């Protein structure tokens, strides 16, 4: 949805749902959530709301997700090293018997 909004510049629930395999109501609900968290902003024009991505907020979210991803990558590498050490010790013990 964000990619579509970025490529189109802005959109309504109706115009976006034309490009997606979901209903207009589902798109409207999704846009409401994105608006509530500040990733998009709505401007009312007549009977429709036009949504536009807040690129500053999106950049902050991307940076935060990258940081969380890096943290988890480090944690998973430590777990992998521990598991490999345990496996190696297990094999050494089995070879000694």
PDB file of N, CA, C and O in Angstrom, residues 52-97:
ATOM      1  N   UNK A  52      -1.680  10.626   1.436  1.00  0.00           N
ATOM      2  CA  UNK A  52      -0.316  10.854   0.960  1.00  0.00           C
ATOM      3  C   UNK A  52       0.641  10.350   2.034  1.00  0.00           C
ATOM      4  O   UNK A  52       0.402  10.532   3.222  1.00  0.00           O
ATOM      5  N   UNK A  53       1.729   9.719   1.597  1.00  0.00           N
ATOM      6  CA  UNK A  53       2.721   9.194   2.528  1.00  0.00           C
ATOM      7  C   UNK A  53       3.501  10.339   3.161  1.00  0.00           C
ATOM      8  O   UNK A  53       3.894  11.281   2.473  1.00  0.00           O
ATOM      9  N   UNK A  54       3.696  10.246   4.476  1.00  0.00           N
ATOM     10  CA  UNK A  54       4.579  11.182   5.174  1.00  0.00           C
ATOM     11  C   UNK A  54       5.976  10.568   5.092  1.00  0.00           C
ATOM     12  O   UNK A  54       6.317   9.658   5.839  1.00  0.00           O
ATOM     13  N   UNK A  55       6.774  11.055   4.154  1.00  0.00           N
ATOM     14  CA  UNK A  55       8.073  10.444   3.872  1.00  0.00           C
ATOM     15  C   UNK A  55       9.049  10.565   5.046  1.00  0.00           C
ATOM     16  O   UNK A  55       9.885   9.692   5.245  1.00  0.00           O
ATOM     17  N   UNK A  56       8.913  11.612   5.836  1.00  0.00           N
ATOM     18  CA  UNK A  56       9.777  11.758   7.011  1.00  0.00           C
ATOM     19  C   UNK A  56       9.470  10.669   8.025  1.00  0.00           C
ATOM     20  O   UNK A  56      10.381  10.020   8.557  1.00  0.00           O
ATOM     21  N   UNK A  57       8.188  10.457   8.296  1.00  0.00           N
ATOM     22  CA  UNK A  57       7.793   9.411   9.239  1.00  0.00           C
ATOM     23  C   UNK A  57       8.159   8.026   8.704  1.00  0.00           C
ATOM     24  O   UNK A  57       8.573   7.149   9.462  1.00  0.00           O
ATOM     25  N   UNK A  58       8.004   7.829   7.409  1.00  0.00           N
ATOM     26  CA  UNK A  58       8.356   6.542   6.807  1.00  0.00           C
ATOM     27  C   UNK A  58       9.852   6.288   6.952  1.00  0.00           C
ATOM     28  O   UNK A  58      10.273   5.182   7.297  1.00  0.00           O
ATOM     29  N   UNK A  59      10.665   7.316   6.730  1.00  0.00           N
ATOM     30  CA  UNK A  59      12.116   7.167   6.879  1.00  0.00           C
ATOM     31  C   UNK A  59      12.482   6.822   8.318  1.00  0.00           C
ATOM     32  O   UNK A  59      13.357   5.982   8.565  1.00  0.00           O
ATOM     33  N   UNK A  60      11.798   7.437   9.276  1.00  0.00           N
ATOM     34  CA  UNK A  60      12.038   7.113  10.689  1.00  0.00           C
ATOM     35  C   UNK A  60      11.671   5.665  10.978  1.00  0.00           C
ATOM     36  O   UNK A  60      12.396   4.963  11.689  1.00  0.00           O
ATOM     37  N   UNK A  61      10.535   5.225  10.455  1.00  0.00           N
ATOM     38  CA  UNK A  61      10.093   3.840  10.672  1.00  0.00           C
ATOM     39  C   UNK A  61      11.072   2.854  10.053  1.00  0.00           C
ATOM     40  O   UNK A  61      11.416   1.843  10.665  1.00  0.00           O
ATOM     41  N   UNK A  62      11.549   3.158   8.862  1.00  0.00           N
ATOM     42  CA  UNK A  62      12.517   2.283   8.187  1.00  0.00           C
ATOM     43  C   UNK A  62      13.807   2.214   9.001  1.00  0.00           C
ATOM     44  O   UNK A  62      14.363   1.128   9.214  1.00  0.00           O
ATOM     45  N   UNK A  63      14.271   3.339   9.489  1.00  0.00           N
ATOM     46  CA  UNK A  63      15.502   3.364  10.297  1.00  0.00           C
ATOM     47  C   UNK A  63      15.324   2.544  11.569  1.00  0.00           C
ATOM     48  O   UNK A  63      16.214   1.778  11.957  1.00  0.00           O
ATOM     49  N   UNK A  64      14.176   2.689  12.194  1.00  0.00           N
ATOM     50  CA  UNK A  64      13.907   1.942  13.422  1.00  0.00           C
ATOM     51  C   UNK A  64      13.839   0.439  13.139  1.00  0.00           C
ATOM     52  O   UNK A  64      14.394  -0.367  13.890  1.00  0.00           O
ATOM     53  N   UNK A  65      13.187   0.061  12.057  1.00  0.00           N
ATOM     54  CA  UNK A  65      13.104  -1.361  11.694  1.00  0.00           C
ATOM     55  C   UNK A  65      14.475  -1.917  11.347  1.00  0.00           C
ATOM     56  O   UNK A  65      14.794  -3.063  11.690  1.00  0.00           O
ATOM     57  N   UNK A  66      15.298  -1.129  10.671  1.00  0.00           N
ATOM     58  CA  UNK A  66      16.668  -1.570  10.366  1.00  0.00           C
ATOM     59  C   UNK A  66      17.470  -1.800  11.643  1.00  0.00           C
ATOM     60  O   UNK A  66      18.225  -2.763  11.751  1.00  0.00           O
ATOM     61  N   UNK A  67      17.291  -0.913  12.611  1.00  0.00           N
ATOM     62  CA  UNK A  67      17.995  -1.056  13.886  1.00  0.00           C
ATOM     63  C   UNK A  67      17.543  -2.319  14.619  1.00  0.00           C
ATOM     64  O   UNK A  67      18.367  -3.078  15.127  1.00  0.00           O
ATOM     65  N   UNK A  68      16.252  -2.540  14.642  1.00  0.00           N
ATOM     66  CA  UNK A  68      15.723  -3.759  15.280  1.00  0.00           C
ATOM     67  C   UNK A  68      16.235  -4.993  14.541  1.00  0.00           C
ATOM     68  O   UNK A  68      16.651  -5.973  15.161  1.00  0.00           O
ATOM     69  N   UNK A  69      16.250  -4.935  13.216  1.00  0.00           N
ATOM     70  CA  UNK A  69      16.756  -6.055  12.420  1.00  0.00           C
ATOM     71  C   UNK A  69      18.214  -6.344  12.714  1.00  0.00           C
ATOM     72  O   UNK A  69      18.613  -7.508  12.858  1.00  0.00           O
ATOM     73  N   UNK A  70      19.016  -5.317  12.831  1.00  0.00           N
ATOM     74  CA  UNK A  70      20.440  -5.494  13.141  1.00  0.00           C
ATOM     75  C   UNK A  70      20.624  -6.118  14.514  1.00  0.00           C
ATOM     76  O   UNK A  70      21.468  -6.999  14.704  1.00  0.00           O
ATOM     77  N   UNK A  71      19.846  -5.665  15.465  1.00  0.00           N
ATOM     78  CA  UNK A  71      19.918  -6.221  16.818  1.00  0.00           C
ATOM     79  C   UNK A  71      19.583  -7.708  16.798  1.00  0.00           C
ATOM     80  O   UNK A  71      20.293  -8.525  17.400  1.00  0.00           O
ATOM     81  N   UNK A  72      18.529  -8.067  16.094  1.00  0.00           N
ATOM     82  CA  UNK A  72      18.138  -9.476  16.026  1.00  0.00           C
ATOM     83  C   UNK A  72      19.155 -10.297  15.246  1.00  0.00           C
ATOM     84  O   UNK A  72      19.429 -11.449  15.589  1.00  0.00           O
ATOM     85  N   UNK A  73      19.734  -9.726  14.196  1.00  0.00           N
ATOM     86  CA  UNK A  73      20.774 -10.448  13.456  1.00  0.00           C
ATOM     87  C   UNK A  73      21.933 -10.792  14.381  1.00  0.00           C
ATOM     88  O   UNK A  73      22.445 -11.915  14.362  1.00  0.00           O
ATOM     89  N   UNK A  74      22.336  -9.839  15.225  1.00  0.00           N
ATOM     90  CA  UNK A  74      23.433 -10.080  16.171  1.00  0.00           C
ATOM     91  C   UNK A  74      23.060 -11.163  17.170  1.00  0.00           C
ATOM     92  O   UNK A  74      23.855 -12.065  17.462  1.00  0.00           O
ATOM     93  N   UNK A  75      21.861 -11.091  17.690  1.00  0.00           N
ATOM     94  CA  UNK A  75      21.400 -12.093  18.655  1.00  0.00           C
ATOM     95  C   UNK A  75      21.359 -13.485  18.026  1.00  0.00           C
ATOM     96  O   UNK A  75      21.777 -14.470  18.642  1.00  0.00           O
ATOM     97  N   UNK A  76      20.841 -13.550  16.816  1.00  0.00           N
ATOM     98  CA  UNK A  76      20.744 -14.847  16.143  1.00  0.00           C
ATOM     99  C   UNK A  76      22.123 -15.418  15.818  1.00  0.00           C
ATOM    100  O   UNK A  76      22.332 -16.635  15.896  1.00  0.00           O
ATOM    101  N   UNK A  77      23.079 -14.559  15.493  1.00  0.00           N
ATOM    102  CA  UNK A  77      24.448 -15.030  15.255  1.00  0.00           C
ATOM    103  C   UNK A  77      25.056 -15.612  16.531  1.00  0.00           C
ATOM    104  O   UNK A  77      25.737 -16.633  16.485  1.00  0.00           O
ATOM    105  N   UNK A  78      24.800 -14.960  17.681  1.00  0.00           N
ATOM    106  CA  UNK A  78      25.300 -15.489  18.962  1.00  0.00           C
ATOM    107  C   UNK A  78      24.662 -16.838  19.266  1.00  0.00           C
ATOM    108  O   UNK A  78      25.349 -17.766  19.710  1.00  0.00           O
ATOM    109  N   UNK A  79      23.360 -16.961  19.034  1.00  0.00           N
ATOM    110  CA  UNK A  79      22.666 -18.236  19.267  1.00  0.00           C
ATOM    111  C   UNK A  79      23.240 -19.311  18.353  1.00  0.00           C
ATOM    112  O   UNK A  79      23.474 -20.450  18.780  1.00  0.00           O
ATOM    113  N   UNK A  80      23.498 -18.960  17.100  1.00  0.00           N
ATOM    114  CA  UNK A  80      24.069 -19.917  16.152  1.00  0.00           C
ATOM    115  C   UNK A  80      25.443 -20.392  16.630  1.00  0.00           C
ATOM    116  O   UNK A  80      25.740 -21.589  16.595  1.00  0.00           O
ATOM    117  N   UNK A  81      26.266 -19.445  17.073  1.00  0.00           N
ATOM    118  CA  UNK A  81      27.604 -19.815  17.559  1.00  0.00           C
ATOM    119  C   UNK A  81      27.513 -20.728  18.782  1.00  0.00           C
ATOM    120  O   UNK A  81      28.250 -21.707  18.902  1.00  0.00           O
ATOM    121  N   UNK A  82      26.590 -20.424  19.694  1.00  0.00           N
ATOM    122  CA  UNK A  82      26.398 -21.278  20.866  1.00  0.00           C
ATOM    123  C   UNK A  82      25.951 -22.680  20.462  1.00  0.00           C
ATOM    124  O   UNK A  82      26.459 -23.685  20.978  1.00  0.00           O
ATOM    125  N   UNK A  83      25.005 -22.747  19.547  1.00  0.00           N
ATOM    126  CA  UNK A  83      24.509 -24.045  19.087  1.00  0.00           C
ATOM    127  C   UNK A  83      25.620 -24.843  18.411  1.00  0.00           C
ATOM    128  O   UNK A  83      25.740 -26.065  18.617  1.00  0.00           O
ATOM    129  N   UNK A  84      26.441 -24.174  17.611  1.00  0.00           N
ATOM    130  CA  UNK A  84      27.562 -24.849  16.944  1.00  0.00           C
ATOM    131  C   UNK A  84      28.585 -25.348  17.966  1.00  0.00           C
ATOM    132  O   UNK A  84      29.116 -26.451  17.832  1.00  0.00           O
ATOM    133  N   UNK A  85      28.841 -24.552  19.005  1.00  0.00           N
ATOM    134  CA  UNK A  85      29.775 -24.963  20.060  1.00  0.00           C
ATOM    135  C   UNK A  85      29.236 -26.179  20.800  1.00  0.00           C
ATOM    136  O   UNK A  85      29.960 -27.148  21.036  1.00  0.00           O
ATOM    137  N   UNK A  86      27.976 -26.158  21.131  1.00  0.00           N
ATOM    138  CA  UNK A  86      27.352 -27.293  21.818  1.00  0.00           C
ATOM    139  C   UNK A  86      27.409 -28.538  20.947  1.00  0.00           C
ATOM    140  O   UNK A  86      27.741 -29.627  21.415  1.00  0.00           O
ATOM    141  N   UNK A  87      27.098 -28.390  19.670  1.00  0.00           N
ATOM    142  CA  UNK A  87      27.131 -29.531  18.744  1.00  0.00           C
ATOM    143  C   UNK A  87      28.549 -30.083  18.617  1.00  0.00           C
ATOM    144  O   UNK A  87      28.761 -31.294  18.613  1.00  0.00           O
ATOM    145  N   UNK A  88      29.518 -29.189  18.517  1.00  0.00           N
ATOM    146  CA  UNK A  88      30.914 -29.599  18.401  1.00  0.00           C
ATOM    147  C   UNK A  88      31.355 -30.363  19.656  1.00  0.00           C
ATOM    148  O   UNK A  88      31.982 -31.420  19.577  1.00  0.00           O
ATOM    149  N   UNK A  89      30.994 -29.855  20.834  1.00  0.00           N
ATOM    150  CA  UNK A  89      31.341 -30.523  22.094  1.00  0.00           C
ATOM    151  C   UNK A  89      30.656 -31.888  22.196  1.00  0.00           C
ATOM    152  O   UNK A  89      31.256 -32.849  22.675  1.00  0.00           O
ATOM    153  N   UNK A  90      29.445 -31.955  21.733  1.00  0.00           N
ATOM    154  CA  UNK A  90      28.701 -33.220  21.749  1.00  0.00           C
ATOM    155  C   UNK A  90      29.395 -34.250  20.866  1.00  0.00           C
ATOM    156  O   UNK A  90      29.561 -35.414  21.245  1.00  0.00           O
ATOM    157  N   UNK A  91      29.824 -33.828  19.672  1.00  0.00           N
ATOM    158  CA  UNK A  91      30.501 -34.741  18.749  1.00  0.00           C
ATOM    159  C   UNK A  91      31.853 -35.184  19.304  1.00  0.00           C
ATOM    160  O   UNK A  91      32.239 -36.344  19.177  1.00  0.00           O
ATOM    161  N   UNK A  92      32.567 -34.251  19.953  1.00  0.00           N
ATOM    162  CA  UNK A  92      33.854 -34.605  20.554  1.00  0.00           C
ATOM    163  C   UNK A  92      33.672 -35.633  21.663  1.00  0.00           C
ATOM    164  O   UNK A  92      34.450 -36.581  21.776  1.00  0.00           O
ATOM    165  N   UNK A  93      32.641 -35.470  22.453  1.00  0.00           N
ATOM    166  CA  UNK A  93      32.349 -36.412  23.535  1.00  0.00           C
ATOM    167  C   UNK A  93      32.001 -37.780  22.965  1.00  0.00           C
ATOM    168  O   UNK A  93      32.461 -38.815  23.462  1.00  0.00           O
ATOM    169  N   UNK A  94      31.214 -37.801  21.891  1.00  0.00           N
ATOM    170  CA  UNK A  94      30.828 -39.054  21.262  1.00  0.00           C
ATOM    171  C   UNK A  94      32.052 -39.752  20.643  1.00  0.00           C
ATOM    172  O   UNK A  94      32.178 -40.974  20.688  1.00  0.00           O
ATOM    173  N   UNK A  95      32.969 -38.971  20.074  1.00  0.00           N
ATOM    174  CA  UNK A  95      34.179 -39.547  19.457  1.00  0.00           C
ATOM    175  C   UNK A  95      35.123 -40.115  20.509  1.00  0.00           C
ATOM    176  O   UNK A  95      35.872 -41.051  20.232  1.00  0.00           O
ATOM    177  N   UNK A  96      35.102 -39.558  21.721  1.00  0.00           N
ATOM    178  CA  UNK A  96      35.981 -40.034  22.794  1.00  0.00           C
ATOM    179  C   UNK A  96      35.489 -41.353  23.363  1.00  0.00           C
ATOM    180  O   UNK A  96      36.258 -42.112  23.915  1.00  0.00           O
ATOM    181  N   UNK A  97      34.211 -41.634  23.232  1.00  0.00           N
ATOM    182  CA  UNK A  97      33.658 -42.849  23.814  1.00  0.00           C
ATOM    183  C   UNK A  97      33.930 -44.047  23.020  1.00  0.00           C
ATOM    184  O   UNK A  97      34.276 -44.570  22.237  1.00  0.00           O
TER     185      UNK A  97
END
